[in-house]
Amino acid sequence: MQVVIAGSHGFIGSALVPHLRRSGHDVRVLVRGPASGPSQISWDPDAGRLDPHAVAGADAVINLAGVNPGSRPLTTARKREVLSSRLNTTGLLSRTLAELDDGPHVLLQASGIGAYGSRGEDVLDEDEPLGTTFFANVVRHWEAATAPAQDAGLRVVHLRTGIGLGQGGGALGRLLPLIRLGVGGRLGSGRQFWPWITLLDHVRAVEHLLTAPVHGPVNLVTAPARNAEVIAALARAMHRPAVVPVPAFALRAVLGDFSSEVLGSIRAIPSVLDASGFVPVHADLATAAEWVAQPD
């Protein structure tokens, strides 16, 4: 397939682009500033600029763009940036695709598993209502921004991404080095559910959804496990102890509002993904942890 990707340099995008190319897909990436070759398309989502003809020949668009909410304190200004970076990119792509008579017919749109808010022990599939937290509200507006594409008849999939297990970034970017040093441990009580998926299975699932007859929200997770179980599995795979817990108050002091994503409990399950026939490579936590622990 001919695929256009926005947000190609992030944790997921930097793995997805080479994965799709190895699978034989023709991948072009959206870049801010001048394009430096035929595999790049210039755009400026803040200014609402994207040449429709540049994406007209593609079969699908994958939008992963948006600033990382965990990279800086979530001040009021940062919260506005988190939301606007998603609405500007998603809105521009959705409107552009809707205007094309014979353009891409598929839009895989990034979203987040924080859609449901912290729900304790509740098992959450894609039919659950959205929560009321800041991140749930971001998802509400983010997914709604795809309305022009949906109204124009595109198959739109909202990728409600869980906690990515992989090296070099993602939700575990700051935690993995501590676990390798033997000073990692549960976060808060450790009883909160973390809906995890390995980076490899994430990119495989995205490729699967390019052609699977699925639309609407998809929980991009493998299986929920408690935070203490995730940390312990990673520590075992790295042959390190996991005995230094991080108290909730310390996380709140360091992470501010983002601590709700770390301490919240989201017991999400991949109902739609399972029903579509996707089979993860890392179907259990032990296998996933062993993969993450492998040297680069």
GROMACS .gro file of C-alpha atoms in nm:
model
  296
    1MET     CA    1   0.000   0.000   0.000
    2GLN     CA    2   0.095   0.364  -0.037
    3VAL     CA    3   0.087   0.510   0.313
    4VAL     CA    4   0.137   0.865   0.439
    5ILE     CA    5   0.244   0.904   0.802
    6ALA     CA    6   0.232   1.211   1.027
    7GLY     CA    7   0.437   1.199   1.346
    8SER     CA    8   0.700   0.967   1.202
    9HIS     CA    9   0.980   1.069   1.441
   10GLY     CA   10   0.818   0.978   1.771
   11PHE     CA   11   0.860   0.660   1.973
   12ILE     CA   12   0.598   0.474   1.770
   13GLY     CA   13   0.650   0.643   1.436
   14SER     CA   14   1.024   0.577   1.428
   15ALA     CA   15   0.949   0.205   1.461
   16LEU     CA   16   0.644   0.201   1.235
   17VAL     CA   17   0.806   0.356   0.927
   18PRO     CA   18   1.085   0.097   0.887
   19HIS     CA   19   0.844  -0.184   0.979
   20LEU     CA   20   0.603  -0.090   0.700
   21ARG     CA   21   0.885  -0.044   0.451
   22ARG     CA   22   1.026  -0.387   0.534
   23SER     CA   23   0.678  -0.526   0.469
   24GLY     CA   24   0.685  -0.377   0.120
   25HIS     CA   25   0.468  -0.069   0.170
   26ASP     CA   26   0.552   0.260   0.001
   27VAL     CA   27   0.577   0.506   0.292
   28ARG     CA   28   0.591   0.883   0.271
   29VAL     CA   29   0.617   1.103   0.579
   30LEU     CA   30   0.480   1.449   0.654
   31VAL     CA   31   0.747   1.695   0.768
   32ARG     CA   32   0.741   2.050   0.889
   33GLY     CA   33   0.958   2.264   0.663
   34PRO     CA   34   1.075   2.188   0.310
   35ALA     CA   35   1.066   1.829   0.188
   36SER     CA   36   1.413   1.687   0.126
   37GLY     CA   37   1.315   1.407  -0.113
   38PRO     CA   38   1.029   1.216  -0.275
   39SER     CA   39   0.956   1.026   0.047
   40GLN     CA   40   0.866   1.349   0.230
   41ILE     CA   41   0.565   1.580   0.209
   42SER     CA   42   0.586   1.931   0.351
   43TRP     CA   43   0.305   2.061   0.568
   44ASP     CA   44   0.233   2.319   0.836
   45PRO     CA   45  -0.059   2.208   1.053
   46ASP     CA   46  -0.044   2.521   1.272
   47ALA     CA   47  -0.098   2.733   0.962
   48GLY     CA   48  -0.346   2.486   0.811
   49ARG     CA   49  -0.123   2.418   0.510
   50LEU     CA   50  -0.117   2.083   0.328
   51ASP     CA   51  -0.126   2.034  -0.048
   52PRO     CA   52  -0.415   1.792  -0.115
   53HIS     CA   53  -0.246   1.663  -0.430
   54ALA     CA   54   0.051   1.545  -0.224
   55VAL     CA   55  -0.163   1.286  -0.043
   56ALA     CA   56  -0.415   1.215  -0.319
   57GLY     CA   57  -0.230   0.909  -0.447
   58ALA     CA   58  -0.204   0.733  -0.111
   59ASP     CA   59  -0.417   0.440   0.001
   60ALA     CA   60  -0.409   0.528   0.371
   61VAL     CA   61  -0.297   0.797   0.613
   62ILE     CA   62  -0.167   0.726   0.964
   63ASN     CA   63  -0.164   1.023   1.200
   64LEU     CA   64   0.055   0.987   1.509
   65ALA     CA   65   0.130   1.358   1.551
   66GLY     CA   66   0.102   1.538   1.885
   67VAL     CA   67   0.337   1.669   2.153
   68ASN     CA   68   0.439   1.426   2.429
   69PRO     CA   69   0.234   1.515   2.741
   70GLY     CA   70   0.483   1.345   2.971
   71SER     CA   71   0.796   1.526   2.854
   72ARG     CA   72   0.732   1.851   3.046
   73PRO     CA   73   0.519   1.965   3.342
   74LEU     CA   74   0.152   1.995   3.251
   75THR     CA   75   0.106   2.363   3.314
   76THR     CA   76  -0.203   2.537   3.180
   77ALA     CA   77  -0.005   2.649   2.875
   78ARG     CA   78   0.133   2.298   2.820
   79LYS     CA   79  -0.216   2.151   2.839
   80ARG     CA   80  -0.328   2.389   2.567
   81GLU     CA   81  -0.031   2.279   2.357
   82VAL     CA   82  -0.108   1.909   2.412
   83LEU     CA   83  -0.463   1.962   2.288
   84SER     CA   84  -0.391   2.207   2.004
   85SER     CA   85  -0.107   1.995   1.862
   86ARG     CA   86  -0.356   1.710   1.822
   87LEU     CA   87  -0.652   1.912   1.697
   88ASN     CA   88  -0.448   2.110   1.443
   89THR     CA   89  -0.294   1.801   1.283
   90THR     CA   90  -0.603   1.581   1.298
   91GLY     CA   91  -0.838   1.853   1.180
   92LEU     CA   92  -0.620   1.949   0.884
   93LEU     CA   93  -0.572   1.590   0.770
   94SER     CA   94  -0.939   1.504   0.814
   95ARG     CA   95  -1.061   1.808   0.621
   96THR     CA   96  -0.804   1.755   0.345
   97LEU     CA   97  -0.895   1.390   0.296
   98ALA     CA   98  -1.267   1.474   0.298
   99GLU     CA   99  -1.216   1.714   0.008
  100LEU     CA  100  -1.049   1.457  -0.219
  101ASP     CA  101  -1.275   1.277  -0.466
  102ASP     CA  102  -1.048   0.977  -0.506
  103GLY     CA  103  -0.794   1.002  -0.226
  104PRO     CA  104  -0.706   0.773   0.064
  105HIS     CA  105  -0.996   0.569   0.197
  106VAL     CA  106  -0.843   0.486   0.536
  107LEU     CA  107  -0.737   0.711   0.824
  108LEU     CA  108  -0.570   0.548   1.122
  109GLN     CA  109  -0.579   0.816   1.388
  110ALA     CA  110  -0.376   0.808   1.708
  111SER     CA  111  -0.568   0.831   2.033
  112GLY     CA  112  -0.502   0.722   2.391
  113ILE     CA  113  -0.610   0.461   2.640
  114GLY     CA  114  -0.657   0.746   2.888
  115ALA     CA  115  -0.991   0.791   2.713
  116TYR     CA  116  -1.168   0.606   2.994
  117GLY     CA  117  -1.011   0.777   3.293
  118SER     CA  118  -0.910   0.583   3.601
  119ARG     CA  119  -1.172   0.311   3.652
  120GLY     CA  120  -1.024   0.084   3.918
  121GLU     CA  121  -1.114  -0.282   3.870
  122ASP     CA  122  -1.367  -0.224   3.588
  123VAL     CA  123  -1.295  -0.416   3.267
  124LEU     CA  124  -1.301  -0.164   2.981
  125ASP     CA  125  -1.377  -0.246   2.619
  126GLU     CA  126  -1.434  -0.001   2.337
  127ASP     CA  127  -1.804   0.044   2.420
  128GLU     CA  128  -1.727   0.207   2.756
  129PRO     CA  129  -1.808   0.580   2.784
  130LEU     CA  130  -1.526   0.830   2.794
  131GLY     CA  131  -1.406   0.960   3.128
  132THR     CA  132  -1.391   1.310   3.270
  133THR     CA  133  -1.016   1.358   3.327
  134PHE     CA  134  -0.800   1.601   3.132
  135PHE     CA  135  -0.668   1.323   2.910
  136ALA     CA  136  -1.012   1.176   2.853
  137ASN     CA  137  -1.127   1.520   2.743
  138VAL     CA  138  -0.829   1.545   2.507
  139VAL     CA  139  -0.933   1.213   2.351
  140ARG     CA  140  -1.295   1.333   2.324
  141HIS     CA  141  -1.194   1.637   2.116
  142TRP     CA  142  -0.913   1.451   1.935
  143GLU     CA  143  -1.136   1.176   1.804
  144ALA     CA  144  -1.415   1.422   1.721
  145ALA     CA  145  -1.174   1.612   1.495
  146THR     CA  146  -1.189   1.321   1.248
  147ALA     CA  147  -1.560   1.388   1.180
  148PRO     CA  148  -1.505   1.542   0.832
  149ALA     CA  149  -1.322   1.228   0.715
  150GLN     CA  150  -1.585   0.999   0.863
  151ASP     CA  151  -1.868   1.203   0.708
  152ALA     CA  152  -1.693   1.177   0.371
  153GLY     CA  153  -1.700   0.796   0.392
  154LEU     CA  154  -1.343   0.719   0.498
  155ARG     CA  155  -1.283   0.424   0.728
  156VAL     CA  156  -1.150   0.595   1.039
  157VAL     CA  157  -0.988   0.397   1.321
  158HIS     CA  158  -0.905   0.558   1.654
  159LEU     CA  159  -0.592   0.393   1.793
  160ARG     CA  160  -0.640   0.409   2.170
  161THR     CA  161  -0.280   0.329   2.249
  162GLY     CA  162  -0.185   0.164   2.577
  163ILE     CA  163   0.144   0.171   2.764
  164GLY     CA  164   0.414   0.085   2.514
  165LEU     CA  165   0.681  -0.158   2.629
  166GLY     CA  166   0.999  -0.098   2.437
  167GLN     CA  167   1.345   0.049   2.465
  168GLY     CA  168   1.444   0.407   2.405
  169GLY     CA  169   1.129   0.598   2.489
  170GLY     CA  170   0.759   0.574   2.538
  171ALA     CA  171   0.594   0.542   2.877
  172LEU     CA  172   0.893   0.349   3.016
  173GLY     CA  173   1.159   0.585   2.887
  174ARG     CA  174   1.252   0.713   3.234
  175LEU     CA  175   1.175   0.392   3.421
  176LEU     CA  176   1.377   0.131   3.232
  177PRO     CA  177   1.719   0.277   3.319
  178LEU     CA  178   1.625   0.265   3.689
  179ILE     CA  179   1.515  -0.097   3.662
  180ARG     CA  180   1.843  -0.186   3.489
  181LEU     CA  181   2.027  -0.028   3.782
  182GLY     CA  182   1.825  -0.233   4.028
  183VAL     CA  183   1.653   0.068   4.184
  184GLY     CA  184   1.315   0.034   4.017
  185GLY     CA  185   0.996  -0.062   4.194
  186ARG     CA  186   0.621  -0.030   4.193
  187LEU     CA  187   0.472   0.315   4.143
  188GLY     CA  188   0.236   0.419   4.418
  189SER     CA  189   0.039   0.121   4.548
  190GLY     CA  190   0.133  -0.082   4.242
  191ARG     CA  191  -0.222  -0.219   4.226
  192GLN     CA  192  -0.335   0.007   3.942
  193PHE     CA  193  -0.389  -0.168   3.609
  194TRP     CA  194  -0.154  -0.080   3.326
  195PRO     CA  195  -0.287  -0.172   2.980
  196TRP     CA  196   0.039  -0.263   2.804
  197ILE     CA  197   0.150  -0.360   2.454
  198THR     CA  198   0.501  -0.408   2.316
  199LEU     CA  199   0.625  -0.166   2.054
  200LEU     CA  200   0.660  -0.455   1.808
  201ASP     CA  201   0.299  -0.563   1.852
  202HIS     CA  202   0.187  -0.203   1.832
  203VAL     CA  203   0.336  -0.151   1.486
  204ARG     CA  204   0.212  -0.495   1.377
  205ALA     CA  205  -0.138  -0.403   1.492
  206VAL     CA  206  -0.128  -0.075   1.302
  207GLU     CA  207  -0.026  -0.258   0.984
  208HIS     CA  208  -0.305  -0.511   1.045
  209LEU     CA  209  -0.560  -0.230   1.080
  210LEU     CA  210  -0.465  -0.085   0.742
  211THR     CA  211  -0.677  -0.358   0.583
  212ALA     CA  212  -0.886  -0.513   0.863
  213PRO     CA  213  -1.257  -0.421   0.831
  214VAL     CA  214  -1.256  -0.220   1.154
  215HIS     CA  215  -1.366   0.134   1.226
  216GLY     CA  216  -1.405   0.348   1.534
  217PRO     CA  217  -1.211   0.305   1.858
  218VAL     CA  218  -0.965   0.019   1.902
  219ASN     CA  219  -0.789  -0.048   2.231
  220LEU     CA  220  -0.429  -0.098   2.121
  221VAL     CA  221  -0.334  -0.312   2.418
  222THR     CA  222  -0.248  -0.677   2.477
  223ALA     CA  223  -0.355  -0.754   2.832
  224PRO     CA  224  -0.393  -0.540   3.143
  225ALA     CA  225  -0.165  -0.616   3.436
  226ARG     CA  226  -0.108  -0.440   3.764
  227ASN     CA  227   0.176  -0.190   3.777
  228ALA     CA  228   0.367  -0.399   4.032
  229GLU     CA  229   0.340  -0.702   3.801
  230VAL     CA  230   0.474  -0.508   3.502
  231ILE     CA  231   0.769  -0.371   3.700
  232ALA     CA  232   0.845  -0.712   3.853
  233ALA     CA  233   0.838  -0.886   3.514
  234LEU     CA  234   1.077  -0.632   3.363
  235ALA     CA  235   1.311  -0.659   3.662
  236ARG     CA  236   1.315  -1.040   3.642
  237ALA     CA  237   1.393  -1.026   3.271
  238MET     CA  238   1.684  -0.792   3.347
  239HIS     CA  239   1.798  -1.002   3.646
  240ARG     CA  240   1.753  -0.709   3.880
  241PRO     CA  241   1.555  -0.658   4.200
  242ALA     CA  242   1.245  -0.439   4.205
  243VAL     CA  243   1.227  -0.342   4.568
  244VAL     CA  244   1.239   0.039   4.573
  245PRO     CA  245   0.880   0.162   4.548
  246VAL     CA  246   0.809   0.519   4.442
  247PRO     CA  247   0.542   0.670   4.667
  248ALA     CA  248   0.244   0.839   4.508
  249PHE     CA  249   0.320   1.178   4.666
  250ALA     CA  250   0.666   1.178   4.507
  251LEU     CA  251   0.521   1.104   4.164
  252ARG     CA  252   0.270   1.385   4.204
  253ALA     CA  253   0.548   1.622   4.306
  254VAL     CA  254   0.762   1.534   4.004
  255LEU     CA  255   0.499   1.471   3.735
  256GLY     CA  256   0.219   1.700   3.843
  257ASP     CA  257  -0.108   1.628   3.661
  258PHE     CA  258   0.060   1.363   3.445
  259SER     CA  259   0.091   1.148   3.756
  260SER     CA  260  -0.277   1.062   3.712
  261GLU     CA  261  -0.182   0.863   3.403
  262VAL     CA  262   0.081   0.670   3.598
  263LEU     CA  263  -0.122   0.614   3.913
  264GLY     CA  264  -0.462   0.570   3.748
  265SER     CA  265  -0.605   0.222   3.689
  266ILE     CA  266  -0.720   0.140   3.335
  267ARG     CA  267  -0.815  -0.226   3.293
  268ALA     CA  268  -0.866  -0.202   2.918
  269ILE     CA  269  -0.897  -0.511   2.699
  270PRO     CA  270  -0.844  -0.544   2.320
  271SER     CA  271  -1.194  -0.664   2.229
  272VAL     CA  272  -1.205  -0.514   1.878
  273LEU     CA  273  -0.845  -0.602   1.798
  274ASP     CA  274  -0.895  -0.964   1.907
  275ALA     CA  275  -1.219  -0.993   1.708
  276SER     CA  276  -1.042  -0.862   1.397
  277GLY     CA  277  -0.807  -1.162   1.401
  278PHE     CA  278  -0.492  -0.994   1.527
  279VAL     CA  279  -0.257  -1.226   1.717
  280PRO     CA  280   0.019  -1.060   1.924
  281VAL     CA  281   0.373  -1.193   1.920
  282HIS     CA  282   0.411  -1.104   2.287
  283ALA     CA  283   0.085  -1.235   2.427
  284ASP     CA  284   0.193  -1.252   2.792
  285LEU     CA  285   0.384  -1.022   3.023
  286ALA     CA  286   0.683  -1.254   3.073
  287THR     CA  287   0.744  -1.284   2.698
  288ALA     CA  288   0.704  -0.910   2.654
  289ALA     CA  289   0.950  -0.835   2.934
  290GLU     CA  290   1.210  -1.073   2.788
  291TRP     CA  291   1.181  -0.893   2.454
  292VAL     CA  292   1.221  -0.551   2.614
  293ALA     CA  293   1.524  -0.672   2.812
  294GLN     CA  294   1.714  -0.788   2.504
  295PRO     CA  295   2.018  -0.576   2.420
  296ASP     CA  296   1.983  -0.344   2.123
   0.00000   0.00000   0.00000
